[in-house]
Tab-separated table of C-alpha atoms in Angstrom:
chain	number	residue	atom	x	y	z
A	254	UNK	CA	0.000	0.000	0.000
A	255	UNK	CA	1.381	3.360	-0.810
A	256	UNK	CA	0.883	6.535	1.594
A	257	UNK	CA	1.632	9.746	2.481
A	258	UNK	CA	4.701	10.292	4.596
A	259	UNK	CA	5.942	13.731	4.634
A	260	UNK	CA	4.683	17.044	3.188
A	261	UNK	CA	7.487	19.438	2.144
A	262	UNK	CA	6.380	23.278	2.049
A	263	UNK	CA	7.925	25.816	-0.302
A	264	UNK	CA	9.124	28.784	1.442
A	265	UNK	CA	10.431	31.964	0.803
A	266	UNK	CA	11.729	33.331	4.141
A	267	UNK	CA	13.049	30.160	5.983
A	268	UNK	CA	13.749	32.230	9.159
A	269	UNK	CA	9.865	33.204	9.594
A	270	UNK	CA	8.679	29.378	8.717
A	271	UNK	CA	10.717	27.563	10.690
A	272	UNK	CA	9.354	29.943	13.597
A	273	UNK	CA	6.046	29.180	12.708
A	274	UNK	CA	6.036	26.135	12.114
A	275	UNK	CA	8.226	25.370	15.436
A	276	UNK	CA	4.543	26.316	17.057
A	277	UNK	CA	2.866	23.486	16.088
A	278	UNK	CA	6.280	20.796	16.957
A	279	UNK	CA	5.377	18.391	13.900
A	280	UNK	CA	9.165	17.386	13.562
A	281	UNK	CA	9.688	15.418	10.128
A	282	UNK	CA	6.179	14.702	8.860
A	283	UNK	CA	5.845	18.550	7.780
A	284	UNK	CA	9.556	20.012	6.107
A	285	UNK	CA	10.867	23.315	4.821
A	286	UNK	CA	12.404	23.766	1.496
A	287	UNK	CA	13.838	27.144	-0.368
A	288	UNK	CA	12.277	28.540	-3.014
A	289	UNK	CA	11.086	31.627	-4.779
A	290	UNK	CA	8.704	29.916	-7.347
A	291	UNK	CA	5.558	32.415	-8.542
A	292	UNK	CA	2.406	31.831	-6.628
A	293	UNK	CA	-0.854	34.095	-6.192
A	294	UNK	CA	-4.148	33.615	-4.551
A	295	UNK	CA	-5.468	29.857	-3.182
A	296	UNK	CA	-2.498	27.410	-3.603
A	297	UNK	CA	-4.747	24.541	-3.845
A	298	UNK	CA	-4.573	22.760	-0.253
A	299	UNK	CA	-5.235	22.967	3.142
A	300	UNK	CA	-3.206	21.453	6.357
A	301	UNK	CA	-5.439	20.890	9.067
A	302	UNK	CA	-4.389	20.134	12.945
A	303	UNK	CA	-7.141	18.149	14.733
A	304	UNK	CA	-7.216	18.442	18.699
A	305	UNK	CA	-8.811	17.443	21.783
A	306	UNK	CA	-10.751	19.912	22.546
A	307	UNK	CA	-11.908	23.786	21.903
A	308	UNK	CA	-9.222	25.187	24.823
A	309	UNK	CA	-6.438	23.044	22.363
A	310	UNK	CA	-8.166	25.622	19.212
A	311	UNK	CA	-7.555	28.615	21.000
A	312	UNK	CA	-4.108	28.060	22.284
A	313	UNK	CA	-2.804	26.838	19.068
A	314	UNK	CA	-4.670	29.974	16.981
A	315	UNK	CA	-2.903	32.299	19.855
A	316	UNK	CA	0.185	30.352	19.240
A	317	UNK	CA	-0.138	30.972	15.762
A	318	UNK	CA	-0.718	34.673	15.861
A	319	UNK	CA	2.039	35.405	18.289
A	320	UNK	CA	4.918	33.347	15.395
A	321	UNK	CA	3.370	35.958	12.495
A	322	UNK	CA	0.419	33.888	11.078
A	323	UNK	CA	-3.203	35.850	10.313
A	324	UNK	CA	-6.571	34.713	11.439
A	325	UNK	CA	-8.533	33.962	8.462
A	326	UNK	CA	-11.328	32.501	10.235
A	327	UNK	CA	-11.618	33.103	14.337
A	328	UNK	CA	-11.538	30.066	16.480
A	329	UNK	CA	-15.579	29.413	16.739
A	330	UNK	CA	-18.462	26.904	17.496
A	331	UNK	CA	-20.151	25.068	14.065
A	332	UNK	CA	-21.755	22.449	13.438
A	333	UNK	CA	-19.022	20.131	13.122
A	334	UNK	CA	-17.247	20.947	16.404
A	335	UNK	CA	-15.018	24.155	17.337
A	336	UNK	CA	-12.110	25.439	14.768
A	337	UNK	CA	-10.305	28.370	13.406
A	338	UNK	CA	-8.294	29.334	10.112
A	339	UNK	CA	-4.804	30.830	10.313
A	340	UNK	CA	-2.484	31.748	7.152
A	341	UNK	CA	1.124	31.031	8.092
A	342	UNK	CA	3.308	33.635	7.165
A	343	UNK	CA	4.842	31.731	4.274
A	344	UNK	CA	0.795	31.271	2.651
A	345	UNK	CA	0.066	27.971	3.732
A	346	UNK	CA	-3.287	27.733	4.894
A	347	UNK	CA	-3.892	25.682	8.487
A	348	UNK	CA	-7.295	25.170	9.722
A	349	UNK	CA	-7.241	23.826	13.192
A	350	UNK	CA	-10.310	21.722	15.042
A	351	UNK	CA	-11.821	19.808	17.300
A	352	UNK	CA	-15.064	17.281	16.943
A	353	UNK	CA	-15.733	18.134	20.862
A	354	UNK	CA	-17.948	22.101	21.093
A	355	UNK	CA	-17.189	22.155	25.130
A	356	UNK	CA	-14.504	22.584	27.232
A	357	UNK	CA	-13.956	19.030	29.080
A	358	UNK	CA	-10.531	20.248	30.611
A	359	UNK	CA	-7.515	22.457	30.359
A	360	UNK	CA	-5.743	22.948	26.704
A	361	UNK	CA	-3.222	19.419	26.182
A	362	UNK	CA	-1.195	20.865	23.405
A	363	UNK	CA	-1.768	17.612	21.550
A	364	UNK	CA	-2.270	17.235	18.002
A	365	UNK	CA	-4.232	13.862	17.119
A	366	UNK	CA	-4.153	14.095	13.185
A	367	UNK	CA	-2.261	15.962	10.659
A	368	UNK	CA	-4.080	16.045	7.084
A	369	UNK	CA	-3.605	17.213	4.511
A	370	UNK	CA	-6.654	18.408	1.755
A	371	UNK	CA	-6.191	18.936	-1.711
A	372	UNK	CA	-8.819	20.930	-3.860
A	373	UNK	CA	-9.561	18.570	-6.755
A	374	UNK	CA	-11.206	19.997	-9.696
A	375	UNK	CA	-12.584	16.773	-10.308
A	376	UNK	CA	-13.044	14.757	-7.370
A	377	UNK	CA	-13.790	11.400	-8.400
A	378	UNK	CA	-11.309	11.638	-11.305
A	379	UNK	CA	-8.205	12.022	-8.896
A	380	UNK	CA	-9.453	9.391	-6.433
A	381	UNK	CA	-9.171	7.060	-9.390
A	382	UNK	CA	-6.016	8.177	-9.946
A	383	UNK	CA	-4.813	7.650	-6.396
A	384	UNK	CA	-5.988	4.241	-6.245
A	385	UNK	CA	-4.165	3.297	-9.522
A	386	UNK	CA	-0.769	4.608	-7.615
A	387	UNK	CA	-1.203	2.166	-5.075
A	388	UNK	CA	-3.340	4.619	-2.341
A	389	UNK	CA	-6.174	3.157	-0.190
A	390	UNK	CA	-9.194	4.422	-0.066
A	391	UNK	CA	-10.354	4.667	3.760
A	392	UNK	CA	-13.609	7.263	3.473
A	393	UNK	CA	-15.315	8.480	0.286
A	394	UNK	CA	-18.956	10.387	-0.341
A	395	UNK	CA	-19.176	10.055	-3.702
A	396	UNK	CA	-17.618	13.387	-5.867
A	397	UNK	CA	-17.391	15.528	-2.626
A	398	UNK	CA	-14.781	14.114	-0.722
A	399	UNK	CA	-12.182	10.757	-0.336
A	400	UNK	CA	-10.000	9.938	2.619
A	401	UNK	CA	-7.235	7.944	2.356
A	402	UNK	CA	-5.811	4.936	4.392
A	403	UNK	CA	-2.395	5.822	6.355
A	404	UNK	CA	-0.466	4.263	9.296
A	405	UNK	CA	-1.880	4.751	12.940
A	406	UNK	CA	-0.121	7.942	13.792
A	407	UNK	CA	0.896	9.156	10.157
A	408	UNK	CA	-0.378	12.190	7.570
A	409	UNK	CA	-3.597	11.869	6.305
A	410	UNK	CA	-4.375	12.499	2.834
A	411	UNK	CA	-7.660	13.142	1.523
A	412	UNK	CA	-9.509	15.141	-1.768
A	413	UNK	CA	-11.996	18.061	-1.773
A	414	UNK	CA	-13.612	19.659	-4.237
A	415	UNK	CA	-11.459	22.774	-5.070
A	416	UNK	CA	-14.165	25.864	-4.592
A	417	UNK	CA	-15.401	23.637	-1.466
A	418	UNK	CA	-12.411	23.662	0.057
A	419	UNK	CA	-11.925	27.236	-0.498
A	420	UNK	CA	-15.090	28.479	0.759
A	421	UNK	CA	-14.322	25.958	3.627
A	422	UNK	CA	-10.740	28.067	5.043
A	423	UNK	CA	-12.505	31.369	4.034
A	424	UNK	CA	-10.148	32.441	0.800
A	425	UNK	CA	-11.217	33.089	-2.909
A	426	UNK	CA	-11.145	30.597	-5.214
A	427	UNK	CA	-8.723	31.951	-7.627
A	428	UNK	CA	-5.067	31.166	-7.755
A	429	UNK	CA	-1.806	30.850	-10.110
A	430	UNK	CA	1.361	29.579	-10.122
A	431	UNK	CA	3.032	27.215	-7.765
A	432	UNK	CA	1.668	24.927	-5.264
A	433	UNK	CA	4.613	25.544	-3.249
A	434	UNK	CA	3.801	22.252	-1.747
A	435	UNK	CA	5.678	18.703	-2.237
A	436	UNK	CA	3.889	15.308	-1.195
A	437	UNK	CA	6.792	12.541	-0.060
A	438	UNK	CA	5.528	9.051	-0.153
A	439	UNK	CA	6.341	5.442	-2.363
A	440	UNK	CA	9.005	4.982	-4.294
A	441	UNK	CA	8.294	6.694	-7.901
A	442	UNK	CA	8.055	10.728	-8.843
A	443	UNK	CA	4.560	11.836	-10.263
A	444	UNK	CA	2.234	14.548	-10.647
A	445	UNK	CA	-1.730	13.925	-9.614
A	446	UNK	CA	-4.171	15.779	-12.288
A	447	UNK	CA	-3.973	19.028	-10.169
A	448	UNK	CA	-0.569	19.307	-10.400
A	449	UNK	CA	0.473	18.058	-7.323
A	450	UNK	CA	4.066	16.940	-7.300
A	451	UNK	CA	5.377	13.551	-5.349
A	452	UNK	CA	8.325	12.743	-4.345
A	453	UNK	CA	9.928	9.513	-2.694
A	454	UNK	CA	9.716	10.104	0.982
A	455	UNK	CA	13.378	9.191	0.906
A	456	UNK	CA	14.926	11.755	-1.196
A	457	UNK	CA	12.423	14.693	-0.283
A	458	UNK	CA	14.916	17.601	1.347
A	459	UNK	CA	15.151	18.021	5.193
A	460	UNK	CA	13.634	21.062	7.194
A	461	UNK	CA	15.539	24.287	6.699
């Protein structure tokens, strides 16, 4: 079965990432890498953090804030549970949440699941193509969304539809360039229809 292992983010200021991203302490399953490549508007993807409970929101959003990331959507109560939206200074978007909508204790500071989203244009189009490279699939309703199967304890990877996932972390549609964003997992380089780019986990570069 093939997987995610490691997400590598394109930055441009390695200084200011590496502070952020010291916040959330997700050693080597999220890396930095250099680079200056053109990008504009909605890169595609989301990261999300999910958490205990709605005290764990709040003090990663504060966190988040204080290491130079804006709020794009305030930690809140929804249907779903309790979550907020935060840009990181380098444009990668995190949305961070909790199934639980009360307080059961004190904030824990512990992160359950990483995953990672990526707006599809066609949903059910890259979920075949996935499977073919030797994913899993672990959740799917129909074109809207697919989860796939990982390791206890690893990245989770799962497909959204593009505008969904947009109007879902609060940011326009609309974006060019660069994904700034590098999947490492298997053994084989490829590209997914959206123009994601893998990598073997092995030769993916090392935080910066």
């Amino acid at each position: 079965m093939n997987f995610i292992e490691t997400v590598t983010i394109e930055v441009a200021d390695s200084t200011a990432a590496d502070r952020f991203y010291t916040v959330f302490g997700l050693g080597e399953q999220v890396r930095l890498r250099a680079s200056d490549a053109p990008t504009t508007g909605f890169r595609g993807f989301s990261l999300s953090l999910t958490v205990a409970r709605p005290a764990d929101v709040r003090a990663f959003v504060d966190a988040a804030v204080d290491a130079g990331a804006t709020v794009l959507k305030p930690a809140t109560k929804s249907f779903w549970g309790y979550g907020g939206v935060v840009r990181a200074p380098d444009g990668t978007i995190w949305k961070i949440a909790s199934s639980e909508k009360k307080d059961t204790g004190p904030a824990t500071r512990r992160i359950e699941h990483v995953v990672l989203l990526l707006g599809a244009e066609d949903v059910a189009a890259s979920r075949q193509f996935y499977v073919e490279h030797g994913l899993t699939v672990a959740k799917s309703f129909g074109r809207k969304y697919v989860e796939f199967a990982a390791p206890s304890g690893r990245l989770k990877l799962a497909l959204y539809g593009r505008r969904a996932l947009a109007k879902d972390v609060g940011v326009p549609v609309d974006g060019t360039g660069s994904h700034r964003l590098v999947l490492g997992g298997g053994t084989a380089s490829f590209t997914d229809p959206d123009g994601f780019a893998w990598e073997p986990a092995a030769t993916t570069a090392d935080r910066v």
